[in-house]
Tab-separated table of C-alpha atoms (C1' of nucleotides) in Angstrom:
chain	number	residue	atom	x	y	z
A	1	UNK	CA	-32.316	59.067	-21.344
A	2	UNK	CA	-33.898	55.484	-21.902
A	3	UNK	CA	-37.223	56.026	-22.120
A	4	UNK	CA	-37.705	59.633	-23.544
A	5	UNK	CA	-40.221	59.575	-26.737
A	6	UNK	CA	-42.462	56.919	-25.064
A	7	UNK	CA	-44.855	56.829	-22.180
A	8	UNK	CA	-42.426	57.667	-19.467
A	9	UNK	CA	-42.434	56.866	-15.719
A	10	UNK	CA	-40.085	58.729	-13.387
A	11	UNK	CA	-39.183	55.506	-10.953
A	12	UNK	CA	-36.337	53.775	-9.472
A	13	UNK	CA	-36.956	50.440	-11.916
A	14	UNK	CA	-38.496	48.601	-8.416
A	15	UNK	CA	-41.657	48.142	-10.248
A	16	UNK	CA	-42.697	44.427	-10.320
A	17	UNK	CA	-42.873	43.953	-13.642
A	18	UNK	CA	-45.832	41.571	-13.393
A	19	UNK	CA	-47.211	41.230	-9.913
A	20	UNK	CA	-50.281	42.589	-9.199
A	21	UNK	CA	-50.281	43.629	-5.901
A	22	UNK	CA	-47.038	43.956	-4.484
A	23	UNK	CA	-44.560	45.993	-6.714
A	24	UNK	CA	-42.246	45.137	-4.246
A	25	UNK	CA	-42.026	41.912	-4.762
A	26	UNK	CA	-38.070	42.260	-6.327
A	27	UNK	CA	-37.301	44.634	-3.444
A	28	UNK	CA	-35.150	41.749	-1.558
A	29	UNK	CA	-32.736	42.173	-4.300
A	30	UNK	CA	-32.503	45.927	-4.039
A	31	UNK	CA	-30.037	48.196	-2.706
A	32	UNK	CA	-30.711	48.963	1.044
A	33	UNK	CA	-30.656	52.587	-0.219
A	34	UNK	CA	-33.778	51.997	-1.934
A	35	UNK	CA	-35.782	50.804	1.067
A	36	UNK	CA	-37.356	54.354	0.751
A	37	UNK	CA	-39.868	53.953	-2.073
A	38	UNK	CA	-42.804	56.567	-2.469
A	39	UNK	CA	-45.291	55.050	-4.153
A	40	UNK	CA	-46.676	58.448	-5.508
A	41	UNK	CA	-48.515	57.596	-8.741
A	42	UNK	CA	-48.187	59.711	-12.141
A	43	UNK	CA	-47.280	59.937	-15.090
A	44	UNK	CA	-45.071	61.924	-17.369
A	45	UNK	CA	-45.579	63.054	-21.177
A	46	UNK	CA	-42.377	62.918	-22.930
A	47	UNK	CA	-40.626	66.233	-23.174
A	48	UNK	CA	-39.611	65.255	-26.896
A	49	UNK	CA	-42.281	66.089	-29.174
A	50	UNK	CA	-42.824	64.048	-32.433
A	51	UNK	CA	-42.419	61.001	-30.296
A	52	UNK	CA	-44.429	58.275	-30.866
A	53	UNK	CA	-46.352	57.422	-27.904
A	54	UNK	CA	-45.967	53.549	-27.035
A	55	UNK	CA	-48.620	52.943	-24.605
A	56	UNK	CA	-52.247	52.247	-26.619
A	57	UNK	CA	-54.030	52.780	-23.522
A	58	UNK	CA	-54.288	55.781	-21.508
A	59	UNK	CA	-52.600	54.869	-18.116
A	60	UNK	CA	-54.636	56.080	-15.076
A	61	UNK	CA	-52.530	58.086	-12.426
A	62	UNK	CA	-53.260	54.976	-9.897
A	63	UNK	CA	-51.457	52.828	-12.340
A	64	UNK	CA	-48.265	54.839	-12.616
A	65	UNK	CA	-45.457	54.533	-10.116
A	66	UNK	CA	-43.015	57.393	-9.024
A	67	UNK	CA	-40.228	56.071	-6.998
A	68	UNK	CA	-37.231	57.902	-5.531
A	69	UNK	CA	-34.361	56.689	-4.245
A	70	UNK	CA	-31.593	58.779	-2.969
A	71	UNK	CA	-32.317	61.856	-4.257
A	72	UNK	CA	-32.115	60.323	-8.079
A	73	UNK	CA	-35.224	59.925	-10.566
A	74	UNK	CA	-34.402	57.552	-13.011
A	75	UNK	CA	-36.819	57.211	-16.352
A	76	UNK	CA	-37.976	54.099	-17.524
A	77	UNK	CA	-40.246	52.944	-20.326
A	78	UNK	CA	-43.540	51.266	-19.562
A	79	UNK	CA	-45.968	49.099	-21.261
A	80	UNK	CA	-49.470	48.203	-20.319
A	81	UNK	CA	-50.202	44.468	-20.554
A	82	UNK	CA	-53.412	42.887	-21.832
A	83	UNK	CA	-54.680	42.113	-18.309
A	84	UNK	CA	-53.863	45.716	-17.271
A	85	UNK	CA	-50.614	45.514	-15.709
A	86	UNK	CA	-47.886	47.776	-15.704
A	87	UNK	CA	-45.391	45.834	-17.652
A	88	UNK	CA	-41.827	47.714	-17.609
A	89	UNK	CA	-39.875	47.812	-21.325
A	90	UNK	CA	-36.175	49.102	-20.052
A	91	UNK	CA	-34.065	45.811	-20.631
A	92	UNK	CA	-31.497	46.530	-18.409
A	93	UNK	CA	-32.942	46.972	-15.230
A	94	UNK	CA	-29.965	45.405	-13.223
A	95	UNK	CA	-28.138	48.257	-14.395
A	96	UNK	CA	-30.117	51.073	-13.606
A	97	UNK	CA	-30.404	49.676	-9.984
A	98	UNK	CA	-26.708	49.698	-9.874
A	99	UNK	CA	-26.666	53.463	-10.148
A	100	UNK	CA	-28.931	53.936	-8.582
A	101	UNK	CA	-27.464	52.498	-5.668
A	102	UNK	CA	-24.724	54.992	-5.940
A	103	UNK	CA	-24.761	58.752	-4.788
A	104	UNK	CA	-25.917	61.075	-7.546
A	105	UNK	CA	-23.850	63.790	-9.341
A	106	UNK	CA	-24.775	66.241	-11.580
A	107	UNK	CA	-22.257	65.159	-14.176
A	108	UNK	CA	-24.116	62.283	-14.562
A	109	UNK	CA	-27.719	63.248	-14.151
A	110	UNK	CA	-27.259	66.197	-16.811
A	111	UNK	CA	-25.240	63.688	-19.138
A	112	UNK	CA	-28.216	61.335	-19.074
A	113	UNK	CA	-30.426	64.338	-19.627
A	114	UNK	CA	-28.740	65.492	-22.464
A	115	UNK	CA	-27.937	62.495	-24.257
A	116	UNK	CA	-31.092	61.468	-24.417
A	117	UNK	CA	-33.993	64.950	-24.437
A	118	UNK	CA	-32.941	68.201	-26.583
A	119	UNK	CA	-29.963	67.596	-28.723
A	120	UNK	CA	-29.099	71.609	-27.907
A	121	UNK	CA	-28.324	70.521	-23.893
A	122	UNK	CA	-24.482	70.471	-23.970
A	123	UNK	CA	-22.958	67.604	-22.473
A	124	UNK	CA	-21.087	68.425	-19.159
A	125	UNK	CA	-17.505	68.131	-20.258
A	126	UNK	CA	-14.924	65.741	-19.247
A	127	UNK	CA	-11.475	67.425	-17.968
A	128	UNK	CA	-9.864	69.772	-20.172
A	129	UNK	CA	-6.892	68.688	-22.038
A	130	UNK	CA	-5.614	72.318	-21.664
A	131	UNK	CA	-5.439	71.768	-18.001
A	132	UNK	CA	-2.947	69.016	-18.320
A	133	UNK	CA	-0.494	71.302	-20.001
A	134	UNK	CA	-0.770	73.832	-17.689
A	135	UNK	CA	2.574	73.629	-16.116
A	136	UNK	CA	2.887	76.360	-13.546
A	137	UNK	CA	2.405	78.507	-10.785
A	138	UNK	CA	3.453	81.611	-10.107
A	139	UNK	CA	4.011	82.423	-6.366
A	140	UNK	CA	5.188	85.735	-5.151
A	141	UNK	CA	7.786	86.143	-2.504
A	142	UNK	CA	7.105	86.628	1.061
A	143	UNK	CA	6.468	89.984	1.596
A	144	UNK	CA	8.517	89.752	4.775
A	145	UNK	CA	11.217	88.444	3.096
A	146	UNK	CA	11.584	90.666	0.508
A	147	UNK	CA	10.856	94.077	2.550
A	148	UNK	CA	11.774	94.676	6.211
A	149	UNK	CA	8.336	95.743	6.722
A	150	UNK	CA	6.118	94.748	9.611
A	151	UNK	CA	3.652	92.980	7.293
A	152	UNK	CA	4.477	89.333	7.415
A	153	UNK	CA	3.205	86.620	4.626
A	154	UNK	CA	2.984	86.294	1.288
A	155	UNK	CA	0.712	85.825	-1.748
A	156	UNK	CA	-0.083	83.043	-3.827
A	157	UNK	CA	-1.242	83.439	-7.408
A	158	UNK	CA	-2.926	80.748	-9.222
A	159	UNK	CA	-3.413	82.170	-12.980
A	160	UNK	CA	-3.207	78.840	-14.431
A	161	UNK	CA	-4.380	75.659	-13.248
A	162	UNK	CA	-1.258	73.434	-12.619
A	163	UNK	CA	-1.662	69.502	-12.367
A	164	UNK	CA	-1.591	68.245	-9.255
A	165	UNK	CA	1.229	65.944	-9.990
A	166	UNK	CA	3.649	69.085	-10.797
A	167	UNK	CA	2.100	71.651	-8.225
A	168	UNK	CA	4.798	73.285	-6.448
A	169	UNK	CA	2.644	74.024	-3.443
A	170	UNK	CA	3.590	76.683	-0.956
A	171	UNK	CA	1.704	77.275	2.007
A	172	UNK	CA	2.390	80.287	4.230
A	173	UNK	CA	-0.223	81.622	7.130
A	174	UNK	CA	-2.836	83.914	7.393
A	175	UNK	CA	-1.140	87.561	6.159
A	176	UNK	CA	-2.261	90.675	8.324
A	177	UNK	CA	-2.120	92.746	5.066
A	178	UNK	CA	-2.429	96.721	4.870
A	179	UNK	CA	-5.432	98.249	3.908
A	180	UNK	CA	-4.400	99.069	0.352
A	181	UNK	CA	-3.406	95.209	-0.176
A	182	UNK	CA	-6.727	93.970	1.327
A	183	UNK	CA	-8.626	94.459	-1.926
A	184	UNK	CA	-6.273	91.372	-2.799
A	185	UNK	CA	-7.333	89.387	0.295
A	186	UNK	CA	-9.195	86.477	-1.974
A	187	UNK	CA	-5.886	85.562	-3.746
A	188	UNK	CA	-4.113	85.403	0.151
A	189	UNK	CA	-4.441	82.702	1.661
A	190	UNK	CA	-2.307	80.568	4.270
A	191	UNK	CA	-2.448	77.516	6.669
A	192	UNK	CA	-5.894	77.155	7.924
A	193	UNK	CA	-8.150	80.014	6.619
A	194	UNK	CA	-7.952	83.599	7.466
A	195	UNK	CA	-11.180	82.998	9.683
A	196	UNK	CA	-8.739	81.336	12.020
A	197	UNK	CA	-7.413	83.010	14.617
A	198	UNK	CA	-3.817	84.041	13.635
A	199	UNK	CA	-2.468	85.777	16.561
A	200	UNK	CA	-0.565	82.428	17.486
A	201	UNK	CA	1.183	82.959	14.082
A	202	UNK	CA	4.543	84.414	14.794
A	203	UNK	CA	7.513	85.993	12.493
A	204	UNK	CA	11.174	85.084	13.179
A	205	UNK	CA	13.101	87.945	12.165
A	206	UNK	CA	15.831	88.175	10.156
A	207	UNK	CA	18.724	87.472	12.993
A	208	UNK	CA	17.015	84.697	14.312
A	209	UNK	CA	18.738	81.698	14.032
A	210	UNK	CA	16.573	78.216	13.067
A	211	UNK	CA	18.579	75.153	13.073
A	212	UNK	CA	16.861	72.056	11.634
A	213	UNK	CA	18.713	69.085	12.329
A	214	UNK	CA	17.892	65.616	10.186
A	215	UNK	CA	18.364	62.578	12.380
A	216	UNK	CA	19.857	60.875	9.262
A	217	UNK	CA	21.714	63.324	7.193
A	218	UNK	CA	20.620	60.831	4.197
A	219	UNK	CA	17.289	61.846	4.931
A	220	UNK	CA	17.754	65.107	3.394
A	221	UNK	CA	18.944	63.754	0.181
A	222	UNK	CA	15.961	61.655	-0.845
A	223	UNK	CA	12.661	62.496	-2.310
A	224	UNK	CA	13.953	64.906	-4.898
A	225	UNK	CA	15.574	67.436	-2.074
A	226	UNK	CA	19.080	66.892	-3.237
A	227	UNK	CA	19.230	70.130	-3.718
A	228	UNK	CA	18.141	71.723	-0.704
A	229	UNK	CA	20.427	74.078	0.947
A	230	UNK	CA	19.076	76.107	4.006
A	231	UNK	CA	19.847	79.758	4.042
A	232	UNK	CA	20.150	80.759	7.368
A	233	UNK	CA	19.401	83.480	9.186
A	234	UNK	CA	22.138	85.563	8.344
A	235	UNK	CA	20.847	85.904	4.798
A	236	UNK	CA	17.930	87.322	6.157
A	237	UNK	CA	15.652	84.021	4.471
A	238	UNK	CA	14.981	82.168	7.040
A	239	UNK	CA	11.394	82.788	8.067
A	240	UNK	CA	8.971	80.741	10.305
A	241	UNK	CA	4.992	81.181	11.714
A	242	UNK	CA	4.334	78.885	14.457
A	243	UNK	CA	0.799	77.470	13.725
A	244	UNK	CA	-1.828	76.264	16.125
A	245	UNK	CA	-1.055	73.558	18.089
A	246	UNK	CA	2.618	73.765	18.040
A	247	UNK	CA	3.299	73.232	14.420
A	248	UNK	CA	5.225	75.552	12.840
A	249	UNK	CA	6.021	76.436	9.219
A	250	UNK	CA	9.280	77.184	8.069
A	251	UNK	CA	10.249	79.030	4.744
A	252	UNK	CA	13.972	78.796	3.333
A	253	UNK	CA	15.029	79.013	0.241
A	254	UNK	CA	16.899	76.060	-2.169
A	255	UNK	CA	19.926	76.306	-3.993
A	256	UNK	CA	18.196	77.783	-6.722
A	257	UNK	CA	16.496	80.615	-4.971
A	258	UNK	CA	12.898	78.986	-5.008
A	259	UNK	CA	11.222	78.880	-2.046
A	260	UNK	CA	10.504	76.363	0.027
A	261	UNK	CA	8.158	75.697	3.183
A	262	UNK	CA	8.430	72.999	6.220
A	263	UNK	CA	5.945	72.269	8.088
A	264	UNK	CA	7.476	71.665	11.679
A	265	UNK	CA	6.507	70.917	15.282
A	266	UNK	CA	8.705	73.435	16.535
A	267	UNK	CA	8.677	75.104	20.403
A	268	UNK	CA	11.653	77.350	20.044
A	269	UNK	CA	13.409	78.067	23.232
A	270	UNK	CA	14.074	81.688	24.962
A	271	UNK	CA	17.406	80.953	23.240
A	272	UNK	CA	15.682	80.469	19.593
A	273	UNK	CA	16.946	76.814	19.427
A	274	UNK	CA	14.652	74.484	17.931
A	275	UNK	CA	14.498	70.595	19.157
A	276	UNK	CA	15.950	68.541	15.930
A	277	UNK	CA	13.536	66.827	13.579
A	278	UNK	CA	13.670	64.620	10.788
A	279	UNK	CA	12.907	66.279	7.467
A	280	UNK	CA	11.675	63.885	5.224
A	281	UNK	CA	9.328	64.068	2.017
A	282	UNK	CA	6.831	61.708	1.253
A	283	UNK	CA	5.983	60.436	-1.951
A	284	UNK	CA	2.351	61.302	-1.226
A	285	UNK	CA	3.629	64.989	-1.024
A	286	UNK	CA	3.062	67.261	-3.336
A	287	UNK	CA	6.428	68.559	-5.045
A	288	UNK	CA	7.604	71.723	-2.601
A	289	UNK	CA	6.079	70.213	0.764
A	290	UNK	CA	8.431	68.108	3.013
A	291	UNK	CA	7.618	67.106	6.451
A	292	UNK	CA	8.834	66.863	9.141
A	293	UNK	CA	8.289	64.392	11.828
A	294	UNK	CA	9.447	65.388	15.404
A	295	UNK	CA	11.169	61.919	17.299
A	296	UNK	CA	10.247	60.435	20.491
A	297	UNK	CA	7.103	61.945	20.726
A	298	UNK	CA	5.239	60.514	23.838
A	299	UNK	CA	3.217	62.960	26.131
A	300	UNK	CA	-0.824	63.012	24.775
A	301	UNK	CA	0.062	66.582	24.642
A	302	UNK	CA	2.935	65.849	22.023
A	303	UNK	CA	0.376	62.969	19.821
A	304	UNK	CA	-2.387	65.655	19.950
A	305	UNK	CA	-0.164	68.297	18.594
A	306	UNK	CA	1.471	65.351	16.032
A	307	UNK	CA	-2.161	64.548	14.960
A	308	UNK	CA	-2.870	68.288	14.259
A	309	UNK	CA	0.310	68.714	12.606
A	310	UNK	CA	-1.081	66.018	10.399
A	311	UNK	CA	-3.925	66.755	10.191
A	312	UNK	CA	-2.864	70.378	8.510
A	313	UNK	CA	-0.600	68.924	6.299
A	314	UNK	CA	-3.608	66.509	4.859
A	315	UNK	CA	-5.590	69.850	4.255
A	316	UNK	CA	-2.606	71.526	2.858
A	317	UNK	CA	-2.085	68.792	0.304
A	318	UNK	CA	-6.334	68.799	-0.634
A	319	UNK	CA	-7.001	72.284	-0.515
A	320	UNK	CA	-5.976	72.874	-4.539
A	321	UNK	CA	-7.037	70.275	-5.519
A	322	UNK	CA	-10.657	70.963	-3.757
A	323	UNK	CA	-10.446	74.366	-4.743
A	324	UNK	CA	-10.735	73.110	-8.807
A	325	UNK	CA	-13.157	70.741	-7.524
A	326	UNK	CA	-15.547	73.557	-5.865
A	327	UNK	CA	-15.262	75.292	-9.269
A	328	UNK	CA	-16.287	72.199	-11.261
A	329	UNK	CA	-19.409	71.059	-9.122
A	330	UNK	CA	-20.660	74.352	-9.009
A	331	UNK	CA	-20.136	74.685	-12.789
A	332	UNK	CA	-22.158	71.260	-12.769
A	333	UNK	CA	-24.695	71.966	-10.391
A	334	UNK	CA	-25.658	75.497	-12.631
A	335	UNK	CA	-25.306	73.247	-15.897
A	336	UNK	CA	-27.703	71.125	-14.543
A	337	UNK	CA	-29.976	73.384	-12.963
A	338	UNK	CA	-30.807	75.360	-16.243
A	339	UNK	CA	-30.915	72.233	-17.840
A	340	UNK	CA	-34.175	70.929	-15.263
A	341	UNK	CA	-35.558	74.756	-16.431
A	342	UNK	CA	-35.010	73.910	-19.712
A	343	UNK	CA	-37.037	70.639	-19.334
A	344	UNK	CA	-39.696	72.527	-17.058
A	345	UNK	CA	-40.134	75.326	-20.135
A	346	UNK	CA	-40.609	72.615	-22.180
A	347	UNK	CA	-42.967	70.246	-20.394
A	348	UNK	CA	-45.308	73.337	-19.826
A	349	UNK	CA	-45.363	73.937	-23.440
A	350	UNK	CA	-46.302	70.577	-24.186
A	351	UNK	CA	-48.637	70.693	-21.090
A	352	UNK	CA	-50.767	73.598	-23.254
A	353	UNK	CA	-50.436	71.975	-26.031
A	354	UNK	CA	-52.058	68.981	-25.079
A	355	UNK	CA	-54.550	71.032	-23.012
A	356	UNK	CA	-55.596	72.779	-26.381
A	357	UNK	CA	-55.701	69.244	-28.524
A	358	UNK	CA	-57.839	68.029	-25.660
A	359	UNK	CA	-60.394	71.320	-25.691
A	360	UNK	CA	-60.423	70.968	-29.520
A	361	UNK	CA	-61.437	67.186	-29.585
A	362	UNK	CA	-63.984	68.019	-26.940
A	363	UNK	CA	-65.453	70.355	-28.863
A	364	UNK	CA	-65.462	68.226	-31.850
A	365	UNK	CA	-67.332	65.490	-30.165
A	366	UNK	CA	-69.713	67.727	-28.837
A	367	UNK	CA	-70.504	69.084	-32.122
A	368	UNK	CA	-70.794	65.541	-33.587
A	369	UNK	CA	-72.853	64.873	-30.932
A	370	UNK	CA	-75.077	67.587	-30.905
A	371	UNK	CA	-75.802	66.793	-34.968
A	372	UNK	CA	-76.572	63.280	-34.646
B	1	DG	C1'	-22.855	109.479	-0.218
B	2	DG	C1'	-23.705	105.702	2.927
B	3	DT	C1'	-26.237	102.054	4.812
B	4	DG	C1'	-28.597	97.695	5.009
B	5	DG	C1'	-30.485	93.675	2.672
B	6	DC	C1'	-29.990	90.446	-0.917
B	7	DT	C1'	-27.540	87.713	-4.355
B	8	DT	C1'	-23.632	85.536	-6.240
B	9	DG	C1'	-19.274	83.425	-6.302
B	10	DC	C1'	-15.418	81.640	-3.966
B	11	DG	C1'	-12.500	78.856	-0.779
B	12	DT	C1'	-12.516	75.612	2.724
B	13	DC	C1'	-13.737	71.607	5.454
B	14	DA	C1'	-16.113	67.431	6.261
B	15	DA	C1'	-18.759	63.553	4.867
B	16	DT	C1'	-19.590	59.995	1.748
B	17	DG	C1'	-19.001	56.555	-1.649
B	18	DG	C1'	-16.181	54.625	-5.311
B	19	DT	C1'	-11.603	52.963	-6.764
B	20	DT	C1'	-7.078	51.004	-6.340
C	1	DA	C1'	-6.623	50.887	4.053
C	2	DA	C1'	-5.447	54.646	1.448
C	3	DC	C1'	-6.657	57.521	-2.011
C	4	DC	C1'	-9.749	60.141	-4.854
C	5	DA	C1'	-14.010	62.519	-6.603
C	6	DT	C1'	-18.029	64.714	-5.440
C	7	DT	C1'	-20.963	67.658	-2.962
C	8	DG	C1'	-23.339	70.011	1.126
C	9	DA	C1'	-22.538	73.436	4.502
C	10	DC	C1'	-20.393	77.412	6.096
C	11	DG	C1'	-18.208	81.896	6.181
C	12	DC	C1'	-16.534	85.679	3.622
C	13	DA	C1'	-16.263	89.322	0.103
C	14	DA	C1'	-17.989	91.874	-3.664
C	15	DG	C1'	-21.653	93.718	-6.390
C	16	DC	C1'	-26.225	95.453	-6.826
C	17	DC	C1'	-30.242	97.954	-5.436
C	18	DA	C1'	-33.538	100.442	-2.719
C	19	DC	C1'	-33.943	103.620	0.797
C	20	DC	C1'	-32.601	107.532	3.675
DNA sequence: GGTGGCTTGCGTCAATGGTT
DNA sequence: AACCATTGACGCAAGCCACC
């Protein structure tokens, strides 16, 4: 961090450099963020010991500015003038206010701890090159496909961490499991999470028949689902949950026996028929998710259960991704917490140190006194 | 043993700001 | 505008511990 081994002052860089009165006297140029200046006064010892300290003059607290600004405490080097101003040393102070203006993350506040204070703080990593080979997922067949059984579902296993870009995500809902599976529950989850109600999620049995009919045959063939070929319900692989609001997920299986999930507005009849749809699949999609966009939708009823449809699919598609990202900021946030202990355990230390230096040339001039 | 309180970690959603 | 990264908030589950 800028600043470190010199007389430091935690501050946002608003500090006039040479007005007397008004340290806000640059403040028209500043962020709007930054309208929220504390003008708490103290100062800082650097937490790096063997430091040179740059400032001849000891600084009185009312001449040291602390300024926050959203949430971040940037360090800056200061120098007192001749006339006994503050003058500030950082040369690029156009660049601190720039991030400064943004929203803080622990990535970077622990990088700019580490970099610049104890050479043993480890530098919060950039992504992992393993993660970009990582290839894979393994998914594990619907339980009510592969049994007769009356527990619906299926699991999803994520042992690796598969790039987004080649995630073949399946989605299935919420699984009423039996007790001995339970101790699994963390690795099960479905469409919306399993504090959601899922009594409105239905199984179609094996028997049942689901036609999905494309409103341009062509449709089917783009997007990478040339290969799609339903298996219908006399194969027994035809599964579907109706979701909330209408939607309803449908599981088939491809050509090559991997599974697949659609995502459908669906009200099936008394008769099990199923209004047609277009299947389509998005580039935006990740690889394994089609949807599919019900035609001639025009009742508010119909456009709220379209913009929940959507809605789900837009939290299908994030909630991996988010999932790695939860990981990583709490990974940050307890980087960067033991890093601010760190710094506390080491600002106390110097804290008695200088305590006992001062004690010590107290005594001293006592003692010359006292003999002259 | 079991029960309740506390802590920790996880997944999810929403909000926000930056980037394309 | 759409997308993406980051993070706070929330709920849940598991583990731990003291107490009964």
């Amino acid at each position: 961090m800028p600043g470190f081994g010199g007389k430091q002052l935690e501050m946002d860089g608003s500090i006039d450099d040479k007005s007397e009165d008004s340290p806000s006297s640059s403040g028209s140029s500043q962020p709007q963020n930054l309208s929220t200046v504390v003008h708490t006064i103290t100062a800082v010892p650097t937490a790096i010991p063997n430091q040179p300290v740059q400032v001849q003059s000891v600084i009185q607290p009312t001449q040291q500015s602390v300024i926050q600004a959203a949430g971040q405490i940037q360090t800056v080097q200061v120098e007192e003038d001749g006339e006994g101003h503050l003058v500030r040393t950082d040369p690029d102070i156009e660049k601190r206010r720039e991030i400064l203006s943004r929203r803080p993350s622990y990535r970077k506040i622990l990088n700019e701890l580490s970099s610049a204070e104890a050479p043993g703080i480890a530098k919060i990593e950039e992504d992992k090159e393993e993660e970009a080979a990582i290839t894979s997922i393994q998914t594990t067949i619907p339980s009510y496909v592969q049994t007769s059984g009356q527990y619906g579902g299926y699991c999803i296993k994520e042992p690796t961490e598969p790039p987004s870009h080649q995630l073949p995500i399946i989605y299935g809902p919420p699984v009423p499991l039996p007790p001995a599976r339970m101790q699994d529950s963390s690795k099960v989850r479905g469409i919306g999470d399993a504090s959601q109600d899922s009594s409105s999620y239905k199984k179609v049995t094996a028997g049942q028949t689901i036609q999905i009919a494309a409103a341009n045959q062509n449709e089917l063939t783009t997007q990478g689902l040339q290969t799609i070929t339903m298996t219908n319900a006399g194969q027994g692989a035809v599964t579907a949950a109706a979701m909330p609001a209408g939607t309803t997920i449908v599981q088939y299986t491809q050509g090559d026996g991997s599974q697949q999930f659609v995502t459908v507005p669906v009200s099936i009849s008394p008769a099990g028929e199923v209004q047609a749809y277009q299947i389509r699949a998005p580039s935006s999609l990740p690889a394994g998710v089609v949807m599919a966009t019900p035609t001639g939708i025009t009742s508010p009823q119909q456009l709220a259960e379209e913009s929940a449809r959507k809605r789900e699919l837009r939290l299908m598609k994030n909630r991996y991704k988010n999932r790695e990202a939860a990981r990583e900021c709490r990974r940050r946030k307890k980087e960067y917490v033991k890093c601010l202990e760190t710094r506390v355990a080491v600002l106390e230390q110097q804290n008695k140190t200088l305590i006992e230096e001062l004690k010590s040339l107290k005594e001293l001039y006592c003692h010359k006194a006292e003999t002259e």
